[in-house]
Amino acid sequence: MAHVQRMSTTLLKTLRDDPADAETASHKLLVRAGYVRRSSAGVWTWLPLGKKVLDNVSRVVREEMDAIGGQEVLLPALLPKEPYEASGRWEEYGDLLFRLKDRKGADYLLGPTHEEIFTLTVKDQCTSYKDLPVILYQIQTKYRDEARPRSGVLRGREFQMKDSYSFDTTDEGLAESYRLHREAYTRIFERLGLDYRVVSAVSGAMGGSASEEFLAPAAAGEDTFVDCPQCDYAANTEAVTVAVSPSDPAGHGAVEELDTPDTPTIETLAAHLGVPASATLKNLLVKVDGEITAVGVPGDREVDLGKLGEHLAPAVVELVTAEDFADRPDLVRGYVGPQGLKLRYIADPRVAPGTAWITGANKPGTHARNVVCGRDFEVDQYLDVVVVEPGDPCPRCGAGLEIGRAIEIGHIFQLGRKYADAFGLDVLGQNGKPVRVTMGSYGIGVSRAVAALAEQTHDESGLCWPREVAPADVHIVAAGKAVQTELALELADKLGSAGVRVLVDDRTGVSPGVKFTDAELIGIPEILVVGRGAPQGLVELKDRRTGAREELPVAEAIERLSARR
Ligand code: ATP
Ligand code: MG
């Protein structure tokens, strides 16, 4: 009876109270329903029910990866430092990397992702164009020393990832491997029962399809994405671009100074002058690798320092401090304007040539009006640096964008030849000359998908799994009397033999009320109650999601549940 699991012998303790440190529904419910237990910060034990769900997700991933010709391998998680030094990531990863030494003092790391090692594996195994294309994948434990491991298994420091890597000799080949992955991911997330969106992960400059993320909309998500209600545009907020649209600077009057005492902030200035904040130009001072730089954005917009940092990487971006002003009398705090400024000036595309602004006059208590971009000041570099806001225009159709929160569940990426270059990965081409290999890398957060599913499908009573990932098909609850337990076990056996996966609550000394509450919390799609009607051979079938219940004869219940298998 491999398909029957008895609660009386299962390692499973449900909890009435939420864990004290839990903020998200998946964290609370997966712990309370006995699926996972915290071991240390961001490190989790998967208990029997949790392991079943995790395995179900892995099975779906495996089936769809196999279907596109992926070959499963298992690489070590304990890796030597040298390949990561060769790629530059030993340094680049910074504090995110778990580093350790062996007894001889040699440096190792715990793999955060495996591009380097897969490249070396293919270099070792493939010599000719005839050996390619190849798609290799693994489902493996990954390690990242995340700054804020939170939300339970949503962001672990140890977690399960499916990572795959494609190796091709041509750009067209890479595009095809990428397309295959995109389709496999679509099938995987559909089968898992996740609501998801595919969004471009990088801004237009790199080419729209070079990298896409699969996002599962959920309030607990750490990613924000924009969604166009008119067309099919969707993007990570970090990837949204705005075009620079120049206009004629001639139509504006001459620069005029305004006496604006005690108006060091945009709010005080706008109130004093009776203008909207959007008419003013805000100039944020930052240090880029130590050099003071001004960033100009409309006064009603916020600078996204994360975006700015990503645009300027590997340069380090910091906010200026009071000391930085000390030896710069030309910079008047709160009254900085770009006109006549001896600084590198970065601006948001909305600060386009020909636009006129109210901005600081570089004198205490003074602002200037009619300061025109392209006439009174120049922009050294345009970058998308403002926080995207609801209603911003869709870059494709112009409609007002909506913003949502989501969980990144997958990421597909055309890497190109970066790693092949770092490791000299060539194969012999058709003409006998070596060809440099081009790669893609593709990840799915397998353990994160469990949390994402819990986030999207739970209700106020507990978890509510889609059938494909549920730890069982049916949860049989024996109300408590001996005759009921007997019938429940008999039913469990029959269903188990028919291939239905059964969890049967055969516990004695537990009240029916507690059993029903537990069944709701555990979230198996169908609940079969063996209660008062047992002596007459009647049972009650309840749909966990809709709550619909129906009393029916045992034989019919068996038939119906077996048919749904
Ligand atoms: P994030 O931005 O959430 O930190 P990432 O972009 O760094 O993720 P990738 O390197 O793209 O992650 O990894 C592939 C997939 O692995 C991600 O799409 C995500 O689903 C999953 N993943 C990444 N980090 C974690 C983590 N700390 N815990 C659980 N799953 C993770
Ligand atoms: Mg990613």
Coordinates of C-alpha atoms and ligand atoms in Angstrom, one line a residue:
M1 CA 0.0 0.0 0.0
A2 CA 2.6 2.4 -1.0
H3 CA 0.1 5.1 -1.7
V4 CA -1.4 5.2 1.8
Q5 CA 0.1 7.3 4.6
R6 CA -1.4 7.1 8.1
M7 CA -1.3 10.2 10.2
S8 CA -1.0 8.0 13.3
T9 CA 2.5 7.1 12.2
T10 CA 3.6 10.2 10.2
L11 CA 6.1 12.6 11.5
L12 CA 3.7 15.5 11.6
K13 CA 2.8 18.0 14.3
T14 CA 0.6 20.8 13.3
L15 CA 0.8 24.1 15.2
R16 CA -2.0 26.4 16.2
D17 CA 0.1 29.5 16.4
D18 CA 2.1 31.3 13.7
P19 CA 5.9 31.2 14.2
A20 CA 6.8 34.5 15.9
D21 CA 9.2 35.7 13.2
A22 CA 6.9 34.8 10.3
E23 CA 5.5 37.6 8.1
T24 CA 4.3 35.9 5.0
A25 CA 1.5 33.4 4.6
S26 CA 3.7 30.7 3.1
H27 CA 6.1 30.9 5.9
K28 CA 3.4 30.7 8.6
L29 CA 1.4 28.0 6.9
L30 CA 4.2 25.7 5.8
V31 CA 5.5 25.7 9.4
R32 CA 2.1 25.4 11.0
A33 CA 1.0 22.5 8.7
G34 CA 4.2 20.6 9.5
Y35 CA 5.8 20.8 6.0
V36 CA 9.1 22.5 7.0
R37 CA 11.1 23.4 10.2
R38 CA 13.6 26.1 10.5
S39 CA 17.1 24.7 11.2
S40 CA 19.1 28.0 11.3
A41 CA 18.6 31.4 9.6
G42 CA 17.6 30.7 6.0
V43 CA 18.2 26.9 6.3
W44 CA 15.3 24.5 6.4
T45 CA 14.4 20.9 7.1
W46 CA 11.8 19.4 4.8
L47 CA 9.5 17.1 6.8
P48 CA 7.6 14.2 5.2
L49 CA 4.7 16.2 3.7
G50 CA 7.0 19.0 2.6
K51 CA 9.4 16.6 1.0
K52 CA 6.5 15.1 -1.0
V53 CA 5.5 18.6 -2.4
L54 CA 9.2 19.4 -3.1
D55 CA 9.6 16.1 -5.0
N56 CA 6.4 16.7 -7.0
V57 CA 7.7 20.1 -8.1
S58 CA 11.0 18.4 -9.0
R59 CA 9.3 15.6 -10.9
V60 CA 7.4 18.1 -13.1
V61 CA 10.6 20.1 -13.8
R62 CA 12.5 16.9 -14.6
E63 CA 9.8 15.6 -17.0
E64 CA 9.7 18.9 -18.9
M65 CA 13.4 19.3 -19.0
D66 CA 13.8 15.7 -20.3
A67 CA 11.1 16.5 -22.9
I68 CA 13.3 19.2 -24.5
G69 CA 16.3 16.9 -24.6
G70 CA 17.9 18.0 -21.4
Q71 CA 20.2 15.5 -19.8
E72 CA 20.2 15.3 -16.0
V73 CA 23.6 15.4 -14.2
L74 CA 24.6 16.1 -10.6
L75 CA 27.6 18.3 -10.0
P76 CA 29.2 18.9 -6.6
A77 CA 28.0 21.7 -4.4
L78 CA 31.5 21.9 -2.8
L79 CA 33.7 23.6 -5.4
P80 CA 37.3 24.7 -5.7
K81 CA 38.0 28.4 -5.9
E82 CA 40.1 28.5 -9.1
P83 CA 37.3 28.3 -11.7
Y84 CA 35.4 31.1 -9.9
E85 CA 38.6 33.2 -9.8
A86 CA 39.0 32.6 -13.6
S87 CA 35.5 34.0 -14.2
G88 CA 35.9 36.8 -11.8
R89 CA 33.0 35.7 -9.6
W90 CA 35.1 34.7 -6.6
E91 CA 35.4 38.5 -6.0
E92 CA 32.2 39.7 -7.7
Y93 CA 29.9 37.7 -5.5
G94 CA 31.3 39.5 -2.4
D95 CA 29.5 38.5 0.8
L96 CA 26.9 36.4 -1.0
L97 CA 29.4 33.5 -1.4
F98 CA 29.9 30.9 1.3
R99 CA 33.7 30.4 1.4
L100 CA 35.6 27.7 3.3
K101 CA 39.0 26.1 3.6
D102 CA 39.9 22.4 3.6
R103 CA 42.4 20.9 6.1
K104 CA 45.3 21.8 3.8
G105 CA 44.2 25.5 3.7
A106 CA 42.9 25.3 0.1
D107 CA 40.0 27.7 -0.7
Y108 CA 36.6 26.3 -1.5
L109 CA 33.1 27.6 -1.9
L110 CA 29.6 26.3 -1.8
G111 CA 28.1 26.7 -5.2
P112 CA 25.6 29.6 -5.7
T113 CA 25.1 28.7 -9.4
H114 CA 27.3 26.6 -11.7
E115 CA 28.2 28.2 -15.0
E116 CA 31.9 27.7 -14.4
I117 CA 31.7 24.0 -13.6
F118 CA 29.3 23.2 -16.4
T119 CA 31.6 25.0 -18.9
L120 CA 34.5 22.9 -17.6
T121 CA 32.5 19.7 -17.8
V122 CA 31.6 20.4 -21.5
K123 CA 35.2 21.4 -22.2
D124 CA 36.2 18.0 -20.8
Q125 CA 33.6 16.0 -22.6
C126 CA 32.9 17.7 -26.0
T127 CA 35.5 18.1 -28.7
S128 CA 33.6 18.4 -31.9
Y129 CA 30.6 20.4 -33.3
K130 CA 29.0 16.9 -33.6
D131 CA 28.9 16.8 -29.8
L132 CA 26.7 19.9 -29.7
P133 CA 24.1 21.3 -29.1
V134 CA 23.8 19.9 -25.6
I135 CA 21.5 20.9 -22.7
L136 CA 22.6 19.7 -19.2
Y137 CA 20.6 20.3 -16.0
Q138 CA 20.6 19.4 -12.4
I139 CA 18.3 19.8 -9.4
Q140 CA 20.6 20.6 -6.6
T141 CA 21.2 22.4 -3.4
K142 CA 22.5 25.9 -3.8
Y143 CA 24.1 28.2 -1.2
R144 CA 23.9 31.9 -1.0
D145 CA 24.7 33.9 2.1
E146 CA 21.7 36.2 1.5
A147 CA 21.7 39.4 3.5
R148 CA 18.1 39.0 4.6
P149 CA 17.0 35.4 4.5
R150 CA 13.3 35.9 5.1
S151 CA 9.9 34.6 4.3
G152 CA 10.8 31.0 5.1
V153 CA 11.8 28.9 2.0
L154 CA 11.0 31.8 -0.3
R155 CA 14.5 33.1 0.2
G156 CA 16.8 30.6 1.8
R157 CA 20.6 30.6 2.3
E158 CA 20.4 26.9 1.3
F159 CA 17.8 26.1 -1.3
Q160 CA 16.9 23.8 -4.2
M161 CA 17.4 25.1 -7.7
K162 CA 17.0 23.5 -11.1
D163 CA 19.8 25.0 -13.2
S164 CA 20.4 24.1 -16.8
Y165 CA 23.0 25.3 -19.3
S166 CA 22.9 25.1 -23.1
F167 CA 25.9 24.8 -25.3
D168 CA 25.7 25.7 -29.0
T169 CA 28.2 26.6 -31.8
T170 CA 26.0 29.3 -33.4
D171 CA 23.9 32.3 -32.3
E172 CA 20.9 30.7 -34.0
G173 CA 21.5 27.5 -32.0
L174 CA 21.5 29.5 -28.8
A175 CA 18.3 31.2 -29.7
E176 CA 16.7 27.8 -30.3
S177 CA 17.9 26.4 -27.0
Y178 CA 16.6 29.5 -25.3
R179 CA 13.2 29.1 -27.0
L180 CA 13.0 25.5 -25.9
H181 CA 13.6 26.5 -22.3
R182 CA 11.1 29.3 -22.5
E183 CA 8.5 26.7 -23.7
A184 CA 9.5 24.1 -21.1
Y185 CA 9.2 26.8 -18.4
T186 CA 5.7 27.7 -19.6
R187 CA 4.6 24.1 -19.4
I188 CA 6.2 23.6 -16.0
F189 CA 4.6 26.6 -14.4
E190 CA 1.2 25.8 -16.0
R191 CA 1.4 22.2 -14.7
L192 CA 2.4 23.3 -11.3
G193 CA -0.7 25.5 -11.2
L194 CA 1.2 28.8 -10.7
D195 CA -0.1 32.1 -11.9
Y196 CA 2.9 33.7 -13.6
R197 CA 4.1 36.4 -16.0
V198 CA 7.1 36.4 -18.3
V199 CA 8.9 39.7 -18.2
S200 CA 12.0 41.1 -19.8
A201 CA 14.7 41.4 -17.2
V202 CA 17.0 43.8 -18.8
S203 CA 16.5 47.1 -20.5
G204 CA 16.2 47.4 -24.3
A205 CA 19.9 48.0 -24.9
M206 CA 20.8 44.4 -24.5
G207 CA 18.0 43.1 -26.7
G208 CA 14.6 42.2 -25.3
S209 CA 14.8 38.5 -25.4
A210 CA 18.3 38.0 -24.0
S211 CA 17.0 37.6 -20.5
E212 CA 13.5 37.0 -19.2
E213 CA 12.2 36.3 -15.7
F214 CA 9.2 34.2 -14.8
L215 CA 7.3 36.1 -12.0
A216 CA 4.6 34.7 -9.8
P217 CA 2.4 37.7 -8.7
A218 CA 2.1 37.7 -4.9
A219 CA 1.9 40.3 -2.2
A220 CA 4.8 38.6 -0.4
G221 CA 7.1 39.0 -3.5
E222 CA 10.3 41.0 -3.3
D223 CA 10.2 42.0 -7.0
T224 CA 8.1 44.7 -8.5
F225 CA 7.0 44.5 -12.1
V226 CA 5.0 46.6 -14.5
D227 CA 2.1 45.3 -16.4
C228 CA 0.4 47.1 -19.3
P229 CA -3.4 46.8 -19.2
Q230 CA -3.6 47.5 -23.0
C231 CA -0.9 45.5 -24.6
D232 CA 1.1 42.4 -23.6
Y233 CA 4.1 44.4 -22.3
A234 CA 5.3 43.3 -18.9
A235 CA 8.8 44.0 -17.4
N236 CA 10.7 44.0 -14.2
T237 CA 10.5 47.6 -12.9
E238 CA 14.3 47.8 -13.2
A239 CA 14.0 47.1 -16.9
V240 CA 11.5 49.7 -17.8
T241 CA 12.9 52.3 -20.2
V242 CA 11.8 55.8 -21.1
A243 CA 12.7 57.5 -24.4
V244 CA 14.4 60.9 -24.5
S245 CA 12.2 63.1 -26.6
P246 CA 13.9 66.5 -27.3
S247 CA 11.9 69.6 -28.0
D248 CA 12.8 73.2 -29.1
P249 CA 14.6 75.1 -26.4
A250 CA 13.8 78.5 -28.1
G251 CA 10.3 78.9 -26.8
H252 CA 11.4 79.6 -23.2
G253 CA 12.1 83.0 -21.6
A254 CA 15.5 83.9 -20.0
V255 CA 16.7 82.5 -16.8
E256 CA 15.2 84.4 -13.9
E257 CA 16.4 84.2 -10.3
L258 CA 13.8 83.8 -7.5
D259 CA 14.2 84.7 -3.9
T260 CA 13.1 81.5 -2.1
P261 CA 14.3 81.6 1.5
D262 CA 14.0 78.5 3.6
T263 CA 13.1 76.2 0.7
P264 CA 15.7 73.5 0.8
T265 CA 13.3 70.7 -0.2
I266 CA 11.1 70.2 -3.2
E267 CA 8.0 70.3 -1.0
T268 CA 8.9 73.6 0.6
L269 CA 9.9 75.1 -2.8
A270 CA 6.7 74.0 -4.6
A271 CA 4.5 75.3 -1.8
H272 CA 6.4 78.6 -1.7
L273 CA 6.1 79.2 -5.5
G274 CA 2.6 77.6 -5.9
V275 CA 3.8 75.2 -8.6
P276 CA 3.6 71.4 -8.9
A277 CA 6.6 69.5 -7.8
S278 CA 6.9 68.2 -11.4
A279 CA 7.8 71.7 -12.6
T280 CA 11.0 71.6 -10.5
L281 CA 14.3 69.8 -11.1
K282 CA 15.7 67.8 -8.2
N283 CA 19.5 67.3 -8.2
L284 CA 20.7 64.5 -6.1
L285 CA 24.4 64.4 -5.3
V286 CA 26.1 61.0 -5.1
K287 CA 29.6 59.8 -5.2
V288 CA 30.5 57.4 -8.0
D289 CA 33.8 55.7 -7.1
G290 CA 34.4 58.7 -4.9
E291 CA 33.7 61.4 -7.5
I292 CA 30.8 63.7 -6.7
T293 CA 28.2 63.4 -9.5
A294 CA 24.7 65.1 -9.8
V295 CA 21.6 63.1 -10.8
G296 CA 18.8 65.2 -12.2
V297 CA 15.2 64.0 -12.0
P298 CA 11.8 65.8 -12.1
G299 CA 10.9 67.0 -8.5
D300 CA 8.0 64.7 -8.2
R301 CA 10.1 61.6 -8.9
E302 CA 12.3 59.5 -6.6
V303 CA 15.8 58.3 -7.6
D304 CA 16.1 54.5 -7.5
L305 CA 19.6 54.1 -6.1
G306 CA 19.5 50.4 -6.9
K307 CA 18.9 51.1 -10.6
L308 CA 21.6 53.8 -10.6
G309 CA 24.0 51.4 -9.1
E310 CA 23.2 48.7 -11.6
H311 CA 23.7 51.1 -14.5
L312 CA 27.1 52.3 -13.2
A313 CA 28.4 49.0 -12.0
P314 CA 31.1 48.0 -11.3
A315 CA 31.6 51.6 -10.0
V316 CA 30.4 52.0 -6.4
V317 CA 27.6 54.6 -5.8
E318 CA 27.3 56.2 -2.4
L319 CA 25.3 59.1 -1.0
V320 CA 27.3 62.3 -0.3
T321 CA 27.8 63.2 3.4
A322 CA 28.2 66.6 5.1
E323 CA 32.0 66.2 4.9
D324 CA 31.9 66.1 1.1
F325 CA 30.3 69.6 1.1
A326 CA 32.9 71.0 3.4
D327 CA 35.6 71.5 0.7
R328 CA 33.1 72.3 -2.1
P329 CA 31.8 75.9 -1.5
D330 CA 30.4 75.8 -5.1
L331 CA 27.9 73.2 -4.0
V332 CA 25.1 74.9 -2.0
R333 CA 23.2 72.3 -0.1
G334 CA 19.5 72.3 -1.0
Y335 CA 20.0 74.9 -3.7
V336 CA 22.1 73.0 -6.3
G337 CA 21.2 73.6 -10.0
P338 CA 22.9 72.1 -13.1
Q339 CA 23.6 75.4 -14.8
G340 CA 27.3 76.3 -14.5
L341 CA 27.9 73.3 -12.3
K342 CA 31.4 71.7 -12.6
L343 CA 30.2 68.1 -12.1
R344 CA 29.3 65.1 -14.2
Y345 CA 25.6 65.4 -14.7
I346 CA 23.4 62.3 -15.1
A347 CA 19.7 62.8 -15.9
D348 CA 16.5 60.9 -16.3
P349 CA 15.2 60.9 -19.9
R350 CA 12.4 63.2 -18.7
V351 CA 14.9 65.9 -18.4
A352 CA 15.1 66.1 -22.2
P353 CA 16.7 68.8 -24.3
G354 CA 14.3 71.7 -24.6
T355 CA 12.6 71.2 -21.3
A356 CA 12.5 74.2 -18.8
W357 CA 12.8 73.8 -15.0
I358 CA 12.7 75.6 -11.7
T359 CA 15.9 74.5 -9.9
G360 CA 18.5 75.7 -7.5
A361 CA 20.5 78.8 -8.4
N362 CA 23.6 77.6 -6.6
K363 CA 23.2 80.4 -4.0
P364 CA 21.7 80.0 -0.5
G365 CA 17.9 80.7 -0.4
T366 CA 17.7 81.2 -4.2
H367 CA 16.2 79.3 -7.1
A368 CA 16.1 79.9 -10.8
R369 CA 13.2 79.7 -13.3
N370 CA 13.4 78.9 -17.0
V371 CA 16.6 76.8 -16.7
V372 CA 16.5 75.0 -20.0
C373 CA 18.2 71.8 -20.8
G374 CA 20.5 72.1 -23.8
R375 CA 20.6 75.9 -23.5
D376 CA 21.6 76.5 -19.8
F377 CA 23.0 73.1 -19.0
E378 CA 24.1 69.9 -20.7
V379 CA 23.4 66.3 -19.7
D380 CA 26.5 64.1 -19.8
Q381 CA 24.6 60.9 -19.7
Y382 CA 20.9 59.8 -19.8
L383 CA 20.0 56.9 -17.5
D384 CA 16.7 55.4 -16.4
V385 CA 17.1 56.1 -12.7
V386 CA 13.6 57.0 -11.3
V387 CA 11.4 54.7 -9.4
V388 CA 8.6 53.6 -11.8
E389 CA 5.2 54.7 -10.7
P390 CA 1.7 53.5 -11.5
G391 CA 0.4 55.3 -14.6
D392 CA 3.8 55.8 -16.2
P393 CA 3.4 55.3 -19.9
C394 CA 3.9 51.9 -21.4
P395 CA 7.1 52.0 -23.6
R396 CA 5.3 50.0 -26.2
C397 CA 1.8 51.5 -26.4
G398 CA 1.7 54.5 -24.1
A399 CA -1.1 53.3 -21.8
G400 CA -0.8 53.8 -18.1
L401 CA 1.3 51.0 -16.5
E402 CA 0.1 49.0 -13.5
I403 CA 2.6 47.9 -10.9
G404 CA 2.5 44.6 -9.0
R405 CA 4.6 42.6 -6.6
A406 CA 5.9 39.2 -7.5
I407 CA 8.1 36.3 -6.7
E408 CA 10.9 35.5 -9.2
I409 CA 10.4 31.7 -9.8
G410 CA 12.6 31.3 -12.9
H411 CA 15.1 33.1 -15.0
I412 CA 16.3 32.4 -18.5
F413 CA 19.4 34.0 -19.9
Q414 CA 21.4 34.1 -23.1
L415 CA 24.9 34.3 -21.7
G416 CA 26.7 34.2 -25.0
R417 CA 30.5 33.5 -24.9
K418 CA 31.4 35.1 -21.6
Y419 CA 32.2 31.8 -19.9
A420 CA 33.5 30.1 -23.0
D421 CA 35.9 32.9 -23.4
A422 CA 37.0 32.7 -19.7
F423 CA 37.7 29.0 -20.0
G424 CA 38.7 28.7 -23.7
L425 CA 35.7 26.5 -24.5
D426 CA 36.1 25.6 -28.2
V427 CA 35.0 22.6 -30.3
L428 CA 36.3 21.6 -33.7
G429 CA 34.0 23.1 -36.4
Q430 CA 32.8 21.6 -39.6
N431 CA 35.7 23.1 -41.5
G432 CA 38.2 21.6 -39.1
K433 CA 38.8 25.0 -37.3
P434 CA 38.0 25.6 -33.7
V435 CA 34.7 27.3 -32.9
R436 CA 34.0 29.2 -29.7
V437 CA 30.9 27.8 -27.9
T438 CA 28.0 30.0 -27.0
M439 CA 25.9 29.4 -23.8
G440 CA 22.6 29.9 -22.1
S441 CA 21.8 29.5 -18.4
Y442 CA 18.4 28.9 -17.0
G443 CA 17.2 28.6 -13.4
I444 CA 14.1 27.6 -11.5
G445 CA 13.7 28.0 -7.8
V446 CA 12.3 24.6 -6.9
S447 CA 12.0 25.2 -3.2
R448 CA 10.9 28.8 -3.8
A449 CA 8.2 27.5 -6.1
V450 CA 6.7 25.6 -3.2
A451 CA 6.5 28.8 -1.2
A452 CA 5.1 30.7 -4.3
L453 CA 2.4 28.1 -4.7
A454 CA 1.5 28.4 -1.0
E455 CA 1.3 32.2 -1.3
Q456 CA -1.0 32.1 -4.4
T457 CA -3.3 29.3 -3.4
H458 CA -3.8 29.4 0.4
D459 CA -7.0 30.7 2.0
E460 CA -7.9 31.7 5.6
S461 CA -8.1 28.1 6.7
G462 CA -4.7 27.0 5.4
L463 CA -2.9 25.6 2.5
C464 CA -4.7 24.6 -0.7
W465 CA -2.5 22.7 -3.1
P466 CA -3.1 22.2 -6.8
R467 CA -3.5 18.5 -7.5
E468 CA -0.2 18.1 -9.3
V469 CA 1.9 19.1 -6.3
A470 CA -0.3 18.1 -3.4
P471 CA 1.3 15.6 -0.9
A472 CA -1.8 13.3 -1.5
D473 CA -4.9 13.2 -3.7
V474 CA -7.3 12.7 -0.8
H475 CA -7.3 13.2 2.9
I476 CA -9.5 10.7 4.7
V477 CA -10.7 11.8 8.1
A478 CA -12.0 9.2 10.4
A479 CA -14.3 11.0 12.9
G480 CA -13.2 8.9 15.8
K481 CA -15.4 5.9 16.6
A482 CA -13.9 2.4 16.0
V483 CA -16.3 1.6 13.2
Q484 CA -15.4 4.9 11.5
T485 CA -11.7 4.3 11.7
E486 CA -12.2 0.8 10.4
L487 CA -14.1 2.0 7.4
A488 CA -11.6 4.8 6.8
L489 CA -8.7 2.4 6.7
E490 CA -10.6 0.0 4.4
L491 CA -11.4 2.9 2.1
A492 CA -7.8 4.0 2.2
D493 CA -6.6 0.6 1.2
K494 CA -9.0 0.3 -1.7
L495 CA -8.1 3.8 -3.0
G496 CA -4.4 3.1 -2.5
S497 CA -4.6 -0.1 -4.6
A498 CA -6.3 2.0 -7.3
G499 CA -3.3 4.2 -7.4
V500 CA -4.9 7.1 -5.5
R501 CA -2.5 8.8 -3.1
V502 CA -4.1 8.8 0.4
L503 CA -3.4 10.5 3.7
V504 CA -5.7 9.0 6.3
D505 CA -6.3 10.5 9.7
D506 CA -6.6 7.4 11.8
R507 CA -5.3 9.1 15.0
T508 CA -7.1 8.1 18.2
G509 CA -7.7 10.5 21.1
V510 CA -7.9 13.5 18.7
S511 CA -11.3 15.2 18.5
P512 CA -13.1 15.4 15.1
G513 CA -12.9 19.2 15.3
V514 CA -9.1 19.1 15.5
K515 CA -8.9 16.6 12.7
F516 CA -11.1 18.8 10.4
T517 CA -9.0 21.9 11.2
D518 CA -5.8 20.0 10.5
A519 CA -7.2 18.7 7.2
E520 CA -8.0 22.3 6.1
L521 CA -4.6 23.5 7.2
I522 CA -2.7 20.7 5.4
G523 CA -4.6 21.5 2.2
I524 CA -5.0 18.2 0.3
P525 CA -7.5 18.9 -2.6
E526 CA -10.2 16.5 -1.5
I527 CA -11.3 15.6 2.1
L528 CA -13.3 12.5 2.6
V529 CA -15.0 12.4 6.0
V530 CA -16.0 9.0 7.5
G531 CA -18.5 10.1 10.2
R532 CA -22.0 9.6 11.3
G533 CA -23.1 7.9 8.1
A534 CA -20.4 5.2 8.4
P535 CA -22.8 2.4 9.7
Q536 CA -25.0 3.0 6.6
G537 CA -22.0 3.0 4.3
L538 CA -22.2 6.8 3.6
V539 CA -19.3 9.2 3.5
E540 CA -18.9 12.9 2.9
L541 CA -16.6 14.3 0.1
K542 CA -15.5 17.8 0.5
D543 CA -13.6 20.0 -2.1
R544 CA -10.9 21.8 -0.1
R545 CA -10.9 24.8 -2.5
T546 CA -14.6 25.4 -3.0
G547 CA -15.8 24.0 0.2
A548 CA -18.5 22.1 -1.7
R549 CA -19.6 18.9 0.2
E550 CA -21.7 16.0 -0.8
E551 CA -22.8 12.8 1.0
L552 CA -22.5 9.7 -1.0
P553 CA -22.2 5.9 -0.8
V554 CA -18.7 4.4 -0.2
A555 CA -18.6 2.7 -3.6
E556 CA -19.4 5.9 -5.4
A557 CA -16.8 7.8 -3.5
I558 CA -14.2 5.3 -4.5
E559 CA -15.2 5.3 -8.1
R560 CA -15.1 9.1 -8.3
L561 CA -11.8 9.5 -6.6
S562 CA -10.2 6.7 -8.6
A563 CA -11.4 8.3 -11.8
R564 CA -9.8 11.7 -10.9
R565 CA -6.4 10.1 -10.4
Ligands
ATP1 P1 16.8 37.0 -6.4 O1 16.8 38.2 -7.2 O2 15.5 36.6 -5.9 O3 17.9 37.0 -5.3 P2 18.4 35.8 -8.4 O4 18.0 36.6 -9.6 O5 19.7 36.2 -7.7 O6 17.2 35.8 -7.4 P3 19.1 33.5 -10.1 O7 20.5 33.6 -9.9 O8 18.4 34.0 -11.3 O9 18.4 34.3 -8.8 O10 18.6 32.1 -9.7 C1 17.7 31.3 -10.4 C2 16.4 31.1 -9.6 O11 16.7 30.5 -8.3 C3 15.7 32.3 -9.2 O12 14.8 32.7 -10.3 C4 14.9 32.0 -8.0 O13 13.7 31.3 -8.3 C5 15.8 31.0 -7.3 N1 16.5 31.6 -6.2 C6 17.5 32.5 -6.2 N2 17.9 32.8 -5.0 C7 17.1 32.0 -4.1 C8 17.1 31.9 -2.7 N3 17.9 32.6 -1.9 N4 16.2 31.1 -2.1 C9 15.4 30.4 -2.9 N5 15.4 30.4 -4.3 C10 16.2 31.3 -4.9
MG2 MG 17.4 36.0 -11.5

